[in-house]
Each structure stands twice: as structure tokens, then as C-alpha cells.
Amino acid sequence: MINPEFLLSFLAASFLIAVAPGPSNAFLMAQTFANGRTAGLQSAFGFALGGVVHTFFAVVGLTAILKASAVAYATVQYAGAAYLCYLGIMMLKSTFVTINDDCDDKPHVSTSKKQNVMFQAMMTEVLNPKVALFFIAFIPQFVDPSLSSSTTFQLAFFGLLYPIFAFPIDCTYIYFGDKIASYFRDNPNTQLWIDRITGIVFIALAINLLV
């Protein structure tokens, strides 16, 4: 049993959070611009899976460690930033390797491994301590201890509801982002710069994670 008023408040707050531009949306759009709608959808699925992982951590209480321990928070923070920075460097490296190997004037084709996009997005979400603290600080605000249903059930319900609710919003970003990117992707030189900008965005997200 869920408090209907709390549920409506949760959905309203979740909508504002999901729509507001942030690191997740930046990653989502960067993948969509660089690799198309499929990569964008894979990113959205990855973020949803990351939300499921954070829900599990919040329910079992592991996420509380991040809130209580500065060392644990810093460890996860640096790990997430390093992972994003690695993705950005690999993206930039692939564009320059393409140029050096392009001896027969073949059109540029992005060398990004699209099959790994979902995993990349999930790991980006999981290794973001700010997301972990969001789940442990935001979601409990909507738990009603007076209800017959347990606190654990309510935490799990709201925790799993957020990625489900945010997914169609992410798809909207992907749809319009792909429409814009389709024009630029027709030009091989533009595609090259899109890949480079994507790499820079990933590195910028890594820096943002440390701020």
C-alpha cells in the first residue's frame, strides 16, 4: 500500500528532476549525437539498470556507507570520474586513429563500440555517488511509516518507479536529439567532430563528478 498523496508528490518531483539538464542527459545526448538513436536508447536502458542497482543498495542500506564515510564517497567518486575520463579519451583516440589510417580517402566511420553503450551508461550511473545519495536522501522522503506496508517495500517501490518513470523522458531527449544529429551525421567531417565533442563531453562529465 502506497500513500496516494506521497505518490503524486513523488511523480511531480521525479518529472522535474528527469527533465532538468544534468550529467545523465548530457551522456545520453552525446551518445545519440555520436552513434544514433540506438545508442541513445541503450544509454537510457543503462541508466535505468543503474537506478535498479542503486535501489538495491538503498534498500539493503549499503548506500548509507557513502553518506557516512568520506573515504568511501571519495573512492566511488574517483572511480566514476576515472571511468568517464577513460571513455572520453578512447573516443578521442579513435578519431585520430581513423585519420592516421585513412590513406585511401575512405569516409570516416565512428569506431565506438556501440554494443558496450548500455554497460557504459550503467557503470556511469552506478559509479556516481551523487546518484547514490539521491536515492538515499530523496526517496525516503516519500515513505509513510504509518502504512501497513513495510518501509523496505516502499523504498523498493519508489526506487524502482523512478527509472521506469524517467525512461520515457529520456526517450524524448533521444528522439529530438537524433533528429538534430541526423543532419550532421550525413557529413563525414561533421561526424568526426561529433565524436571528438562526445569525447570532450565525457571528460567534462568526469570533472563535474569531482566538483
PDB file of C-alpha atoms in Angstrom:
ATOM      1  CA  MET A   1       0.000   0.000   0.000  1.00  0.00           C
ATOM      2  CA  ILE A   2       1.343   3.416  -1.023  1.00  0.00           C
ATOM      3  CA  ASN A   3       0.137   6.803   0.175  1.00  0.00           C
ATOM      4  CA  PRO A   4      -1.569   8.359  -2.922  1.00  0.00           C
ATOM      5  CA  GLU A   5      -0.572  11.907  -1.944  1.00  0.00           C
ATOM      6  CA  PHE A   6       3.041  10.875  -1.494  1.00  0.00           C
ATOM      7  CA  LEU A   7       2.925   9.068  -4.823  1.00  0.00           C
ATOM      8  CA  LEU A   8       1.689  12.154  -6.690  1.00  0.00           C
ATOM      9  CA  SER A   9       4.317  14.309  -4.996  1.00  0.00           C
ATOM     10  CA  PHE A  10       6.998  11.790  -5.903  1.00  0.00           C
ATOM     11  CA  LEU A  11       5.927  11.717  -9.570  1.00  0.00           C
ATOM     12  CA  ALA A  12       5.874  15.519  -9.769  1.00  0.00           C
ATOM     13  CA  ALA A  13       9.335  15.837  -8.214  1.00  0.00           C
ATOM     14  CA  SER A  14      10.695  12.990 -10.346  1.00  0.00           C
ATOM     15  CA  PHE A  15       9.433  14.649 -13.519  1.00  0.00           C
ATOM     16  CA  LEU A  16      11.246  17.885 -12.706  1.00  0.00           C
ATOM     17  CA  ILE A  17      14.447  16.025 -11.857  1.00  0.00           C
ATOM     18  CA  ALA A  18      14.307  13.859 -15.007  1.00  0.00           C
ATOM     19  CA  VAL A  19      13.589  16.806 -17.321  1.00  0.00           C
ATOM     20  CA  ALA A  20      16.228  19.112 -15.843  1.00  0.00           C
ATOM     21  CA  PRO A  21      19.535  19.042 -17.776  1.00  0.00           C
ATOM     22  CA  GLY A  22      22.243  17.124 -15.967  1.00  0.00           C
ATOM     23  CA  PRO A  23      25.173  14.733 -16.420  1.00  0.00           C
ATOM     24  CA  SER A  24      22.919  11.805 -17.334  1.00  0.00           C
ATOM     25  CA  ASN A  25      21.152  13.786 -20.039  1.00  0.00           C
ATOM     26  CA  ALA A  26      24.498  15.060 -21.334  1.00  0.00           C
ATOM     27  CA  PHE A  27      25.799  11.481 -21.631  1.00  0.00           C
ATOM     28  CA  LEU A  28      22.540  10.444 -23.289  1.00  0.00           C
ATOM     29  CA  MET A  29      22.667  13.219 -25.882  1.00  0.00           C
ATOM     30  CA  ALA A  30      26.378  12.712 -26.531  1.00  0.00           C
ATOM     31  CA  GLN A  31      25.799   9.050 -27.354  1.00  0.00           C
ATOM     32  CA  THR A  32      22.780   9.892 -29.512  1.00  0.00           C
ATOM     33  CA  PHE A  33      24.706  12.505 -31.484  1.00  0.00           C
ATOM     34  CA  ALA A  34      27.744  10.276 -31.937  1.00  0.00           C
ATOM     35  CA  ASN A  35      26.162   6.889 -32.595  1.00  0.00           C
ATOM     36  CA  GLY A  36      22.477   7.424 -33.286  1.00  0.00           C
ATOM     37  CA  ARG A  37      19.136   6.632 -31.709  1.00  0.00           C
ATOM     38  CA  THR A  38      20.000   3.013 -30.900  1.00  0.00           C
ATOM     39  CA  ALA A  39      22.992   4.087 -28.801  1.00  0.00           C
ATOM     40  CA  GLY A  40      20.786   6.664 -27.085  1.00  0.00           C
ATOM     41  CA  LEU A  41      18.212   4.003 -26.198  1.00  0.00           C
ATOM     42  CA  GLN A  42      20.955   1.706 -24.944  1.00  0.00           C
ATOM     43  CA  SER A  43      22.169   4.559 -22.728  1.00  0.00           C
ATOM     44  CA  ALA A  44      18.652   5.070 -21.379  1.00  0.00           C
ATOM     45  CA  PHE A  45      18.369   1.352 -20.573  1.00  0.00           C
ATOM     46  CA  GLY A  46      21.781   1.504 -18.929  1.00  0.00           C
ATOM     47  CA  PHE A  47      20.719   4.396 -16.711  1.00  0.00           C
ATOM     48  CA  ALA A  48      17.538   2.521 -15.794  1.00  0.00           C
ATOM     49  CA  LEU A  49      19.591  -0.535 -14.800  1.00  0.00           C
ATOM     50  CA  GLY A  50      21.850   1.746 -12.784  1.00  0.00           C
ATOM     51  CA  GLY A  51      18.776   3.006 -10.960  1.00  0.00           C
ATOM     52  CA  VAL A  52      17.802  -0.570 -10.135  1.00  0.00           C
ATOM     53  CA  VAL A  53      21.284  -1.178  -8.685  1.00  0.00           C
ATOM     54  CA  HIS A  54      21.089   1.980  -6.569  1.00  0.00           C
ATOM     55  CA  THR A  55      17.626   0.952  -5.366  1.00  0.00           C
ATOM     56  CA  PHE A  56      19.042  -2.364  -4.205  1.00  0.00           C
ATOM     57  CA  PHE A  57      21.884  -0.585  -2.406  1.00  0.00           C
ATOM     58  CA  ALA A  58      19.477   1.852  -0.758  1.00  0.00           C
ATOM     59  CA  VAL A  59      17.126  -0.890   0.383  1.00  0.00           C
ATOM     60  CA  VAL A  60      19.836  -3.048   1.953  1.00  0.00           C
ATOM     61  CA  GLY A  61      21.481   0.007   3.481  1.00  0.00           C
ATOM     62  CA  LEU A  62      24.805  -0.166   1.638  1.00  0.00           C
ATOM     63  CA  THR A  63      24.391   3.301   0.184  1.00  0.00           C
ATOM     64  CA  ALA A  64      24.354   4.714   3.723  1.00  0.00           C
ATOM     65  CA  ILE A  65      28.059   3.917   3.855  1.00  0.00           C
ATOM     66  CA  LEU A  66      28.682   6.528   1.162  1.00  0.00           C
ATOM     67  CA  LYS A  67      26.819   9.091   3.217  1.00  0.00           C
ATOM     68  CA  ALA A  68      28.634   8.242   6.442  1.00  0.00           C
ATOM     69  CA  SER A  69      32.157   7.637   5.133  1.00  0.00           C
ATOM     70  CA  ALA A  70      34.101  10.360   3.356  1.00  0.00           C
ATOM     71  CA  VAL A  71      36.668   7.779   2.236  1.00  0.00           C
ATOM     72  CA  ALA A  72      34.034   5.527   0.664  1.00  0.00           C
ATOM     73  CA  TYR A  73      32.415   8.501  -1.060  1.00  0.00           C
ATOM     74  CA  ALA A  74      35.739   9.711  -2.447  1.00  0.00           C
ATOM     75  CA  THR A  75      36.682   6.219  -3.640  1.00  0.00           C
ATOM     76  CA  VAL A  76      33.488   5.791  -5.640  1.00  0.00           C
ATOM     77  CA  GLN A  77      33.700   9.382  -6.863  1.00  0.00           C
ATOM     78  CA  TYR A  78      37.221   8.987  -8.243  1.00  0.00           C
ATOM     79  CA  ALA A  79      36.393   5.603  -9.738  1.00  0.00           C
ATOM     80  CA  GLY A  80      33.421   7.076 -11.593  1.00  0.00           C
ATOM     81  CA  ALA A  81      35.417  10.081 -12.802  1.00  0.00           C
ATOM     82  CA  ALA A  82      38.254   7.823 -13.988  1.00  0.00           C
ATOM     83  CA  TYR A  83      35.810   5.636 -15.904  1.00  0.00           C
ATOM     84  CA  LEU A  84      34.203   8.609 -17.652  1.00  0.00           C
ATOM     85  CA  CYS A  85      37.606  10.089 -18.431  1.00  0.00           C
ATOM     86  CA  TYR A  86      38.681   6.727 -19.917  1.00  0.00           C
ATOM     87  CA  LEU A  87      35.607   6.674 -22.175  1.00  0.00           C
ATOM     88  CA  GLY A  88      36.328  10.226 -23.334  1.00  0.00           C
ATOM     89  CA  ILE A  89      39.985   9.511 -24.086  1.00  0.00           C
ATOM     90  CA  MET A  90      39.099   6.342 -26.013  1.00  0.00           C
ATOM     91  CA  MET A  91      36.547   8.283 -28.040  1.00  0.00           C
ATOM     92  CA  LEU A  92      39.068  10.998 -28.893  1.00  0.00           C
ATOM     93  CA  LYS A  93      41.783   8.447 -29.635  1.00  0.00           C
ATOM     94  CA  SER A  94      39.529   6.596 -32.092  1.00  0.00           C
ATOM     95  CA  THR A  95      39.019   9.744 -34.171  1.00  0.00           C
ATOM     96  CA  PHE A  96      42.748  10.407 -34.528  1.00  0.00           C
ATOM     97  CA  VAL A  97      43.499   6.765 -35.303  1.00  0.00           C
ATOM     98  CA  THR A  98      40.915   6.972 -38.056  1.00  0.00           C
ATOM     99  CA  ILE A  99      42.656   9.992 -39.547  1.00  0.00           C
ATOM    100  CA  ASN A 100      46.090   8.350 -39.489  1.00  0.00           C
ATOM    101  CA  ASP A 101      44.791   5.172 -41.091  1.00  0.00           C
ATOM    102  CA  ASP A 102      42.736   6.988 -43.696  1.00  0.00           C
ATOM    103  CA  CYS A 103      45.202   6.659 -46.566  1.00  0.00           C
ATOM    104  CA  ASP A 104      42.677   5.804 -49.277  1.00  0.00           C
ATOM    105  CA  ASP A 105      40.221   8.626 -48.564  1.00  0.00           C
ATOM    106  CA  LYS A 106      37.562   6.366 -47.140  1.00  0.00           C
ATOM    107  CA  PRO A 107      34.736   8.175 -45.358  1.00  0.00           C
ATOM    108  CA  HIS A 108      35.061   8.350 -41.604  1.00  0.00           C
ATOM    109  CA  VAL A 109      33.155   5.762 -39.640  1.00  0.00           C
ATOM    110  CA  SER A 110      32.994   6.032 -35.876  1.00  0.00           C
ATOM    111  CA  THR A 111      34.957   3.268 -34.176  1.00  0.00           C
ATOM    112  CA  SER A 112      32.936   3.453 -30.979  1.00  0.00           C
ATOM    113  CA  LYS A 113      31.790   0.070 -29.689  1.00  0.00           C
ATOM    114  CA  LYS A 114      28.053   0.602 -29.676  1.00  0.00           C
ATOM    115  CA  GLN A 115      27.439  -2.808 -28.117  1.00  0.00           C
ATOM    116  CA  ASN A 116      29.063  -1.551 -24.911  1.00  0.00           C
ATOM    117  CA  VAL A 117      26.986   1.633 -24.598  1.00  0.00           C
ATOM    118  CA  MET A 118      24.425   0.133 -22.214  1.00  0.00           C
ATOM    119  CA  PHE A 119      27.164  -1.131 -19.904  1.00  0.00           C
ATOM    120  CA  GLN A 120      28.981   2.216 -20.095  1.00  0.00           C
ATOM    121  CA  ALA A 121      25.815   4.095 -19.136  1.00  0.00           C
ATOM    122  CA  MET A 122      25.029   1.686 -16.300  1.00  0.00           C
ATOM    123  CA  MET A 123      28.538   1.942 -14.879  1.00  0.00           C
ATOM    124  CA  THR A 124      28.458   5.741 -15.201  1.00  0.00           C
ATOM    125  CA  GLU A 125      25.268   5.763 -13.132  1.00  0.00           C
ATOM    126  CA  VAL A 126      26.423   3.173 -10.592  1.00  0.00           C
ATOM    127  CA  LEU A 127      29.789   4.901 -10.029  1.00  0.00           C
ATOM    128  CA  ASN A 128      28.195   8.289  -9.448  1.00  0.00           C
ATOM    129  CA  PRO A 129      27.992   8.827  -5.663  1.00  0.00           C
ATOM    130  CA  LYS A 130      25.703  11.813  -6.197  1.00  0.00           C
ATOM    131  CA  VAL A 131      23.109   9.448  -7.667  1.00  0.00           C
ATOM    132  CA  ALA A 132      23.579   7.110  -4.704  1.00  0.00           C
ATOM    133  CA  LEU A 133      22.946   9.969  -2.290  1.00  0.00           C
ATOM    134  CA  PHE A 134      19.922  10.999  -4.356  1.00  0.00           C
ATOM    135  CA  PHE A 135      18.368   7.593  -3.784  1.00  0.00           C
ATOM    136  CA  ILE A 136      19.155   7.501  -0.082  1.00  0.00           C
ATOM    137  CA  ALA A 137      18.165  11.127   0.614  1.00  0.00           C
ATOM    138  CA  PHE A 138      15.337  11.804  -1.854  1.00  0.00           C
ATOM    139  CA  ILE A 139      13.324   8.602  -1.970  1.00  0.00           C
ATOM    140  CA  PRO A 140      12.852   8.135   1.817  1.00  0.00           C
ATOM    141  CA  GLN A 141      11.052  11.493   1.907  1.00  0.00           C
ATOM    142  CA  PHE A 142       8.032   9.776   0.344  1.00  0.00           C
ATOM    143  CA  VAL A 143       7.912   6.768   2.663  1.00  0.00           C
ATOM    144  CA  ASP A 144       4.933   6.795   5.004  1.00  0.00           C
ATOM    145  CA  PRO A 145       5.792   4.829   8.184  1.00  0.00           C
ATOM    146  CA  SER A 146       2.122   4.828   9.260  1.00  0.00           C
ATOM    147  CA  LEU A 147       1.110   2.491   6.436  1.00  0.00           C
ATOM    148  CA  SER A 148       0.752  -1.247   6.842  1.00  0.00           C
ATOM    149  CA  SER A 149       3.320  -1.868   4.108  1.00  0.00           C
ATOM    150  CA  SER A 150       6.892  -2.065   5.306  1.00  0.00           C
ATOM    151  CA  THR A 151       9.446   0.692   4.876  1.00  0.00           C
ATOM    152  CA  THR A 152      11.571  -1.689   2.819  1.00  0.00           C
ATOM    153  CA  PHE A 153       8.713  -2.284   0.378  1.00  0.00           C
ATOM    154  CA  GLN A 154       8.050   1.441  -0.006  1.00  0.00           C
ATOM    155  CA  LEU A 155      11.756   2.200  -0.568  1.00  0.00           C
ATOM    156  CA  ALA A 156      11.936  -0.511  -3.225  1.00  0.00           C
ATOM    157  CA  PHE A 157       8.703   0.698  -4.855  1.00  0.00           C
ATOM    158  CA  PHE A 158       9.779   4.326  -5.203  1.00  0.00           C
ATOM    159  CA  GLY A 159      13.345   3.378  -6.074  1.00  0.00           C
ATOM    160  CA  LEU A 160      12.232   1.178  -8.978  1.00  0.00           C
ATOM    161  CA  LEU A 161       9.495   3.597 -10.015  1.00  0.00           C
ATOM    162  CA  TYR A 162      11.933   6.447 -10.670  1.00  0.00           C
ATOM    163  CA  PRO A 163      13.939   4.793 -13.520  1.00  0.00           C
ATOM    164  CA  ILE A 164      10.698   3.475 -15.037  1.00  0.00           C
ATOM    165  CA  PHE A 165       9.180   6.959 -14.919  1.00  0.00           C
ATOM    166  CA  ALA A 166      12.352   8.655 -16.208  1.00  0.00           C
ATOM    167  CA  PHE A 167      12.856   6.267 -19.141  1.00  0.00           C
ATOM    168  CA  PRO A 168      10.186   7.768 -21.480  1.00  0.00           C
ATOM    169  CA  ILE A 169      11.529  11.242 -20.687  1.00  0.00           C
ATOM    170  CA  ASP A 170      14.985  10.064 -21.728  1.00  0.00           C
ATOM    171  CA  CYS A 171      13.443   8.663 -24.930  1.00  0.00           C
ATOM    172  CA  THR A 172      12.033  12.118 -25.712  1.00  0.00           C
ATOM    173  CA  TYR A 173      15.527  13.582 -25.417  1.00  0.00           C
ATOM    174  CA  ILE A 174      16.811  10.822 -27.693  1.00  0.00           C
ATOM    175  CA  TYR A 175      14.120  11.363 -30.337  1.00  0.00           C
ATOM    176  CA  PHE A 176      14.723  15.073 -30.768  1.00  0.00           C
ATOM    177  CA  GLY A 177      18.486  14.694 -30.361  1.00  0.00           C
ATOM    178  CA  ASP A 178      18.585  12.136 -33.164  1.00  0.00           C
ATOM    179  CA  LYS A 179      16.532  14.412 -35.423  1.00  0.00           C
ATOM    180  CA  ILE A 180      19.084  17.171 -34.973  1.00  0.00           C
ATOM    181  CA  ALA A 181      22.080  14.861 -35.263  1.00  0.00           C
ATOM    182  CA  SER A 182      20.838  13.160 -38.441  1.00  0.00           C
ATOM    183  CA  TYR A 183      21.572  16.317 -40.407  1.00  0.00           C
ATOM    184  CA  PHE A 184      25.155  16.477 -39.189  1.00  0.00           C
ATOM    185  CA  ARG A 185      25.863  12.763 -39.498  1.00  0.00           C
ATOM    186  CA  ASP A 186      25.450  12.941 -43.295  1.00  0.00           C
ATOM    187  CA  ASN A 187      28.742  14.826 -43.476  1.00  0.00           C
ATOM    188  CA  PRO A 188      31.778  12.599 -42.666  1.00  0.00           C
ATOM    189  CA  ASN A 189      33.836  15.537 -41.385  1.00  0.00           C
ATOM    190  CA  THR A 190      30.998  16.620 -39.120  1.00  0.00           C
ATOM    191  CA  GLN A 191      30.707  13.069 -37.767  1.00  0.00           C
ATOM    192  CA  LEU A 192      34.393  13.187 -36.910  1.00  0.00           C
ATOM    193  CA  TRP A 193      33.926  16.344 -34.876  1.00  0.00           C
ATOM    194  CA  ILE A 194      30.795  14.953 -33.230  1.00  0.00           C
ATOM    195  CA  ASP A 195      32.884  12.032 -31.969  1.00  0.00           C
ATOM    196  CA  ARG A 196      35.531  14.441 -30.694  1.00  0.00           C
ATOM    197  CA  ILE A 197      32.961  16.626 -28.951  1.00  0.00           C
ATOM    198  CA  THR A 198      31.449  13.489 -27.419  1.00  0.00           C
ATOM    199  CA  GLY A 199      34.853  12.556 -26.013  1.00  0.00           C
ATOM    200  CA  ILE A 200      35.256  16.052 -24.585  1.00  0.00           C
ATOM    201  CA  VAL A 201      31.769  15.836 -23.029  1.00  0.00           C
ATOM    202  CA  PHE A 202      32.698  12.587 -21.283  1.00  0.00           C
ATOM    203  CA  ILE A 203      35.875  14.153 -19.870  1.00  0.00           C
ATOM    204  CA  ALA A 204      33.865  17.227 -18.779  1.00  0.00           C
ATOM    205  CA  LEU A 205      31.392  14.918 -17.008  1.00  0.00           C
ATOM    206  CA  ALA A 206      34.316  13.295 -15.205  1.00  0.00           C
ATOM    207  CA  ILE A 207      35.451  16.712 -13.991  1.00  0.00           C
ATOM    208  CA  ASN A 208      31.877  17.595 -12.998  1.00  0.00           C
ATOM    209  CA  LEU A 209      31.688  14.425 -10.934  1.00  0.00           C
ATOM    210  CA  LEU A 210      34.613  15.644  -8.846  1.00  0.00           C
ATOM    211  CA  VAL A 211      33.168  19.115  -8.249  1.00  0.00           C
TER     212      VAL A 211
END
